[in-house]
PDB file of C-alpha atoms in Angstrom:
ATOM      1  CA  GLN A   1     -28.139  25.960  33.979  1.00 84.00           C
ATOM      2  CA  VAL A   2     -27.362  26.814  30.486  1.00 90.00           C
ATOM      3  CA  GLN A   3     -27.058  30.349  29.160  1.00 94.00           C
ATOM      4  CA  LEU A   4     -27.616  31.274  25.490  1.00 96.00           C
ATOM      5  CA  VAL A   5     -26.767  34.743  24.439  1.00 94.00           C
ATOM      6  CA  GLU A   6     -27.817  35.741  20.833  1.00 94.00           C
ATOM      7  CA  SER A   7     -26.578  38.618  18.958  1.00 94.00           C
ATOM      8  CA  GLY A   8     -26.401  39.607  15.337  1.00 96.00           C
ATOM      9  CA  GLY A   9     -29.974  40.241  14.199  1.00 94.00           C
ATOM     10  CA  GLY A  10     -31.215  43.612  12.363  1.00 97.00           C
ATOM     11  CA  LEU A  11     -32.778  44.969   9.251  1.00 98.00           C
ATOM     12  CA  VAL A  12     -31.229  44.065   6.043  1.00 98.00           C
ATOM     13  CA  GLN A  13     -32.285  44.612   2.492  1.00 98.00           C
ATOM     14  CA  PRO A  14     -33.248  41.557   0.090  1.00 98.00           C
ATOM     15  CA  GLY A  15     -30.141  39.759  -1.068  1.00 98.00           C
ATOM     16  CA  GLY A  16     -28.101  40.953   1.762  1.00 98.00           C
ATOM     17  CA  SER A  17     -26.157  38.954   4.597  1.00 98.00           C
ATOM     18  CA  LEU A  18     -26.360  38.893   8.372  1.00 98.00           C
ATOM     19  CA  ARG A  19     -24.277  36.727  10.848  1.00 98.00           C
ATOM     20  CA  LEU A  20     -26.094  35.382  13.932  1.00 98.00           C
ATOM     21  CA  SER A  21     -24.009  34.430  16.896  1.00 97.00           C
ATOM     22  CA  CYS A  22     -24.998  32.406  19.923  1.00 97.00           C
ATOM     23  CA  GLY A  23     -22.641  32.223  22.981  1.00 95.00           C
ATOM     24  CA  VAL A  24     -23.109  28.985  25.230  1.00 95.00           C
ATOM     25  CA  SER A  25     -22.160  29.100  28.709  1.00 93.00           C
ATOM     26  CA  GLY A  26     -23.163  27.240  31.968  1.00 92.00           C
ATOM     27  CA  ARG A  27     -22.202  24.016  33.857  1.00 92.00           C
ATOM     28  CA  ILE A  28     -22.926  21.711  31.097  1.00 90.00           C
ATOM     29  CA  PHE A  29     -21.807  17.903  31.199  1.00 91.00           C
ATOM     30  CA  SER A  30     -22.311  17.316  27.565  1.00 90.00           C
ATOM     31  CA  ILE A  31     -23.814  18.998  24.305  1.00 91.00           C
ATOM     32  CA  ASN A  32     -25.806  17.005  21.891  1.00 93.00           C
ATOM     33  CA  ALA A  33     -26.358  19.692  19.293  1.00 95.00           C
ATOM     34  CA  VAL A  34     -26.719  23.536  19.053  1.00 96.00           C
ATOM     35  CA  GLY A  35     -29.389  24.857  16.594  1.00 96.00           C
ATOM     36  CA  TRP A  36     -31.097  27.837  15.161  1.00 98.00           C
ATOM     37  CA  TYR A  37     -34.929  27.985  15.009  1.00 98.00           C
ATOM     38  CA  ARG A  38     -37.025  30.842  13.716  1.00 98.00           C
ATOM     39  CA  GLN A  39     -40.576  31.954  14.444  1.00 98.00           C
ATOM     40  CA  ALA A  40     -42.471  34.384  12.082  1.00 96.00           C
ATOM     41  CA  PRO A  41     -45.726  35.926  13.112  1.00 92.00           C
ATOM     42  CA  GLY A  42     -48.713  33.628  12.801  1.00 94.00           C
ATOM     43  CA  LYS A  43     -46.420  30.845  12.239  1.00 96.00           C
ATOM     44  CA  GLU A  44     -44.942  27.747  14.269  1.00 97.00           C
ATOM     45  CA  ARG A  45     -41.406  27.728  15.401  1.00 97.00           C
ATOM     46  CA  GLU A  46     -39.296  25.977  12.916  1.00 97.00           C
ATOM     47  CA  LEU A  47     -35.676  24.568  12.750  1.00 98.00           C
ATOM     48  CA  VAL A  48     -33.363  26.477  10.560  1.00 98.00           C
ATOM     49  CA  ALA A  49     -30.056  24.802  11.069  1.00 98.00           C
ATOM     50  CA  SER A  50     -28.383  22.679  13.526  1.00 97.00           C
ATOM     51  CA  ILE A  51     -24.895  21.278  14.319  1.00 96.00           C
ATOM     52  CA  THR A  52     -24.089  18.286  16.346  1.00 94.00           C
ATOM     53  CA  SER A  53     -21.167  17.756  18.890  1.00 91.00           C
ATOM     54  CA  GLY A  54     -19.533  15.496  16.137  1.00 91.00           C
ATOM     55  CA  GLY A  55     -19.945  18.366  13.623  1.00 92.00           C
ATOM     56  CA  SER A  56     -22.898  17.186  11.466  1.00 96.00           C
ATOM     57  CA  THR A  57     -24.966  19.792  10.181  1.00 97.00           C
ATOM     58  CA  ASN A  58     -28.757  19.820   9.204  1.00 97.00           C
ATOM     59  CA  TYR A  59     -30.678  22.393   7.134  1.00 98.00           C
ATOM     60  CA  ALA A  60     -34.197  23.236   6.514  1.00 98.00           C
ATOM     61  CA  ASN A  61     -34.699  23.056   2.720  1.00 98.00           C
ATOM     62  CA  SER A  62     -35.665  26.634   2.567  1.00 97.00           C
ATOM     63  CA  VAL A  63     -32.135  27.787   3.649  1.00 98.00           C
ATOM     64  CA  LYS A  64     -29.843  25.186   2.095  1.00 98.00           C
ATOM     65  CA  GLY A  65     -27.268  26.727  -0.213  1.00 97.00           C
ATOM     66  CA  ARG A  66     -27.834  30.176   1.381  1.00 98.00           C
ATOM     67  CA  PHE A  67     -27.173  29.690   5.318  1.00 98.00           C
ATOM     68  CA  THR A  68     -24.154  28.051   6.924  1.00 98.00           C
ATOM     69  CA  ILE A  69     -23.978  26.989  10.581  1.00 98.00           C
ATOM     70  CA  SER A  70     -20.542  26.447  12.215  1.00 96.00           C
ATOM     71  CA  ARG A  71     -19.107  26.639  15.583  1.00 92.00           C
ATOM     72  CA  ASP A  72     -16.109  28.031  17.320  1.00 87.00           C
ATOM     73  CA  ASN A  73     -15.259  25.754  20.145  1.00 81.00           C
ATOM     74  CA  ALA A  74     -12.717  28.063  21.530  1.00 81.00           C
ATOM     75  CA  LYS A  75     -15.031  30.730  22.077  1.00 80.00           C
ATOM     76  CA  SER A  76     -18.017  28.334  22.850  1.00 88.00           C
ATOM     77  CA  THR A  77     -20.081  29.951  20.122  1.00 93.00           C
ATOM     78  CA  VAL A  78     -22.217  28.779  17.325  1.00 96.00           C
ATOM     79  CA  LEU A  79     -22.572  31.111  14.116  1.00 97.00           C
ATOM     80  CA  LEU A  80     -25.224  31.343  11.466  1.00 98.00           C
ATOM     81  CA  GLN A  81     -23.977  32.775   8.297  1.00 98.00           C
ATOM     82  CA  MET A  82     -27.124  33.918   6.563  1.00 98.00           C
ATOM     83  CA  ASN A  83     -26.442  35.032   2.717  1.00 98.00           C
ATOM     84  CA  SER A  84     -28.938  35.987  -0.076  1.00 98.00           C
ATOM     85  CA  LEU A  85     -31.663  36.720   2.552  1.00 98.00           C
ATOM     86  CA  LYS A  86     -35.325  36.938   1.384  1.00 98.00           C
ATOM     87  CA  PRO A  87     -38.293  38.546   2.960  1.00 97.00           C
ATOM     88  CA  GLU A  88     -39.516  35.096   3.926  1.00 97.00           C
ATOM     89  CA  ASP A  89     -36.699  34.847   6.101  1.00 98.00           C
ATOM     90  CA  THR A  90     -38.185  37.649   8.465  1.00 98.00           C
ATOM     91  CA  ALA A  91     -38.697  36.094  11.750  1.00 98.00           C
ATOM     92  CA  VAL A  92     -37.291  35.885  15.253  1.00 98.00           C
ATOM     93  CA  TYR A  93     -34.387  33.616  15.475  1.00 98.00           C
ATOM     94  CA  TYR A  94     -33.683  31.472  18.549  1.00 98.00           C
ATOM     95  CA  CYS A  95     -30.709  29.669  19.492  1.00 97.00           C
ATOM     96  CA  ASN A  96     -31.374  26.134  21.101  1.00 97.00           C
ATOM     97  CA  CYS A  97     -28.880  23.986  22.912  1.00 96.00           C
ATOM     98  CA  ASN A  98     -29.817  20.220  23.719  1.00 95.00           C
ATOM     99  CA  ALA A  99     -27.607  19.196  26.484  1.00 92.00           C
ATOM    100  CA  LYS A 100     -27.012  17.400  29.785  1.00 92.00           C
ATOM    101  CA  LEU A 101     -26.048  18.891  32.891  1.00 91.00           C
ATOM    102  CA  THR A 102     -24.778  15.886  34.540  1.00 89.00           C
ATOM    103  CA  ALA A 103     -23.722  12.400  33.453  1.00 89.00           C
ATOM    104  CA  ARG A 104     -26.991  10.861  34.722  1.00 90.00           C
ATOM    105  CA  GLY A 105     -28.972  13.946  33.770  1.00 87.00           C
ATOM    106  CA  THR A 106     -31.663  13.923  30.875  1.00 91.00           C
ATOM    107  CA  GLN A 107     -31.037  15.668  27.670  1.00 91.00           C
ATOM    108  CA  TYR A 108     -32.948  18.899  27.696  1.00 94.00           C
ATOM    109  CA  ASP A 109     -33.590  21.949  25.476  1.00 95.00           C
ATOM    110  CA  TYR A 110     -32.465  25.129  26.464  1.00 96.00           C
ATOM    111  CA  TRP A 111     -33.467  28.475  24.495  1.00 96.00           C
ATOM    112  CA  GLY A 112     -32.064  31.956  24.021  1.00 96.00           C
ATOM    113  CA  GLN A 113     -34.298  35.032  24.173  1.00 95.00           C
ATOM    114  CA  GLY A 114     -34.494  35.412  20.476  1.00 96.00           C
ATOM    115  CA  THR A 115     -33.124  38.078  17.966  1.00 97.00           C
ATOM    116  CA  GLN A 116     -35.207  39.866  15.249  1.00 97.00           C
ATOM    117  CA  VAL A 117     -34.190  39.376  11.675  1.00 98.00           C
ATOM    118  CA  THR A 118     -35.969  41.701   9.237  1.00 98.00           C
ATOM    119  CA  VAL A 119     -35.554  41.430   5.409  1.00 98.00           C
ATOM    120  CA  SER A 120     -37.157  44.461   3.736  1.00 97.00           C
ATOM    121  CA  SER A 121     -36.427  47.234   1.233  1.00 95.00           C
TER     122      SER A 121
END
């Protein structure tokens, strides 16, 4: 199985910054990509940013230029640096890992428990 442990959420004023961290562990054969998703009340879960095993990144248009996703392979951690936060960034943020547990296994999505980010004055 894959374990994803998120941290770094909290309350911040508009214009402030937060850094989310996702620790990835487990008996994993290969990882295709790790991403951050978010879900606000009454809305569908949406992709915020992702990074592939090759280092390619992808961002939602709403966060381009403000958020940066990166990885620390030595610590098996994926980080999401969030700057210039807006009230509309308020949501529960989930870490996602698309991985295979064995060479012949199927790519599968694993999810963390989520961390609340609230942007409010």
